[in-house]
Short mmCIF file of C-alpha atoms in Angstrom, two decimals:
data_model
loop_
_atom_site.label_atom_id
_atom_site.label_comp_id
_atom_site.label_asym_id
_atom_site.label_seq_id
_atom_site.Cartn_x
_atom_site.Cartn_y
_atom_site.Cartn_z
CA GLN A 1 110.02 111.65 72.77
CA VAL A 2 111.83 110.11 76.44
CA GLN A 3 109.03 110.72 79.19
CA LEU A 4 109.09 109.19 83.05
CA VAL A 5 106.45 110.77 84.57
CA GLU A 6 105.50 109.72 88.32
CA SER A 7 101.80 108.68 89.67
CA GLY A 8 99.89 107.81 92.94
CA GLY A 9 101.91 111.40 95.43
CA GLY A 10 99.11 112.79 97.95
CA LEU A 11 98.21 113.93 100.83
CA VAL A 12 98.18 111.14 103.67
CA GLN A 13 98.27 111.05 107.93
CA ALA A 14 100.38 109.24 109.63
CA GLY A 15 101.83 105.90 109.86
CA GLU A 16 99.28 105.45 107.05
CA SER A 17 99.76 104.04 103.37
CA LEU A 18 100.47 104.96 99.36
CA ARG A 19 102.07 104.00 96.78
CA LEU A 20 103.06 105.65 93.88
CA SER A 21 104.55 104.76 90.38
CA CYS A 22 106.83 105.69 87.58
CA THR A 23 105.70 104.95 84.41
CA GLY A 24 108.25 105.35 80.98
CA SER A 25 108.71 105.98 77.74
CA GLY A 26 111.17 106.30 74.77
CA PHE A 27 113.90 103.70 75.96
CA PRO A 28 114.47 100.30 76.23
CA TRP A 29 112.72 100.50 79.85
CA ASN A 30 113.63 96.10 80.93
CA ASP A 31 117.09 97.53 80.50
CA TYR A 32 117.50 99.96 83.00
CA ALA A 33 117.50 100.40 86.89
CA ILE A 34 114.53 102.75 88.29
CA ALA A 35 115.29 103.89 91.28
CA TRP A 36 113.41 106.28 93.69
CA PHE A 37 114.25 109.86 95.26
CA ARG A 38 113.86 112.53 97.84
CA GLN A 39 114.24 116.12 97.96
CA VAL A 40 113.31 118.13 101.26
CA PRO A 41 113.70 122.00 101.59
CA GLY A 42 116.86 122.58 102.22
CA LYS A 43 118.33 119.15 101.44
CA LYS A 44 120.16 117.09 98.78
CA ARG A 45 117.83 115.53 97.00
CA GLN A 46 118.95 111.56 97.87
CA ILE A 47 118.42 108.57 96.56
CA ILE A 48 116.07 105.90 98.99
CA SER A 49 115.55 102.91 96.92
CA CYS A 50 116.48 101.25 93.40
CA ILE A 51 115.27 98.48 90.71
CA SER A 52 117.61 97.14 88.56
CA GLY A 53 117.30 96.04 85.31
CA PHE A 54 116.89 93.71 83.54
CA ARG A 55 115.67 90.63 85.34
CA ARG A 56 114.77 93.00 88.67
CA SER A 57 116.56 90.45 91.16
CA GLU A 58 118.14 93.83 93.15
CA LYS A 59 116.27 96.22 95.27
CA LYS A 60 118.17 98.34 97.67
CA TYR A 61 117.03 100.31 100.45
CA ALA A 62 117.72 103.43 101.83
CA ALA A 63 118.55 102.47 106.36
CA SER A 64 115.65 105.27 106.75
CA VAL A 65 112.94 103.52 104.87
CA GLN A 66 113.82 100.00 105.12
CA GLY A 67 110.81 97.75 105.95
CA ARG A 68 108.37 100.05 105.28
CA PHE A 69 108.88 100.54 101.75
CA THR A 70 109.42 98.57 98.97
CA ILE A 71 110.26 98.73 95.04
CA SER A 72 108.70 95.92 92.51
CA SER A 73 108.18 96.51 88.80
CA ASP A 74 106.39 95.68 85.99
CA ASN A 75 107.94 95.32 83.27
CA ALA A 76 104.54 95.01 81.18
CA LYS A 77 103.10 98.13 82.32
CA ASN A 78 107.17 100.33 82.21
CA ALA A 79 105.85 101.10 85.48
CA VAL A 80 108.19 100.33 88.28
CA ASN A 81 106.13 101.20 91.60
CA LEU A 82 106.67 102.27 95.51
CA GLN A 83 104.94 100.61 98.03
CA MET A 84 105.20 103.08 100.83
CA ASP A 85 103.98 101.99 104.43
CA ARG A 86 103.54 103.36 107.71
CA LEU A 87 104.34 106.81 106.61
CA GLU A 88 106.03 109.56 108.81
CA SER A 89 106.38 112.78 108.48
CA ALA A 90 110.38 112.53 107.89
CA ASP A 91 109.00 110.51 104.79
CA THR A 92 107.55 114.30 102.93
CA GLY A 93 109.14 115.53 100.30
CA THR A 94 109.90 115.27 96.84
CA TYR A 95 109.54 111.92 95.36
CA TYR A 96 110.93 111.38 92.13
CA CYS A 97 112.48 109.13 89.70
CA GLY A 98 114.99 108.42 87.34
CA ALA A 99 116.48 106.04 85.23
CA THR A 100 120.32 104.15 84.51
CA GLU A 101 121.33 101.39 82.33
CA TYR A 102 121.01 98.30 83.46
CA THR A 103 122.29 98.65 87.53
CA CYS A 104 122.20 100.00 91.20
CA VAL A 105 125.36 101.28 92.21
CA GLY A 106 126.43 103.69 90.47
CA LEU A 107 122.89 105.54 91.26
CA TRP A 108 123.35 103.98 94.87
CA SER A 109 127.31 105.38 95.52
CA SER A 110 126.84 108.79 94.00
CA LEU A 111 128.97 107.75 91.01
CA ALA A 112 125.94 108.38 89.06
CA THR A 113 123.07 110.07 88.48
CA PRO A 114 119.87 108.78 85.92
CA LYS A 115 120.21 109.56 82.61
CA TYR A 116 116.26 110.44 82.89
CA TRP A 117 114.95 111.78 85.41
CA GLY A 118 110.89 112.65 86.29
CA LYS A 119 109.63 115.47 87.22
CA GLY A 120 108.45 115.16 90.73
CA ILE A 121 105.58 114.50 92.78
CA LEU A 122 104.76 116.15 96.14
CA VAL A 123 104.32 113.26 98.95
CA THR A 124 102.53 115.04 102.05
CA VAL A 125 102.99 112.76 105.30
CA SER A 126 100.69 114.72 108.03
CA SER A 127 100.73 113.54 112.08
#
């Protein structure tokens, strides 16, 4: 069975850090691009970061998190992490990971949606 599971969410104060992890099973992990999305009430789910499949050579970030968030891969553990530094109240939301074959292009352009989704995890940043 295919599973994607997010972990590492919680409550943190502005300026502090948090690390999210997405782990998967039941599909060829190394072939899949893994992306993080964020959703807040009243707004659509938006992609905030993506790492490509295969060599994990492409990493993309939304402008709002550029320079503060870092996406990385540990293929041996079927895991993609999102290190979130200098968190702001605007980073509050439900974070989802999604997996799609090979590249981030379709996800980043909103022409494609992930083939597999996690159930999401809450991140709350207080100020």
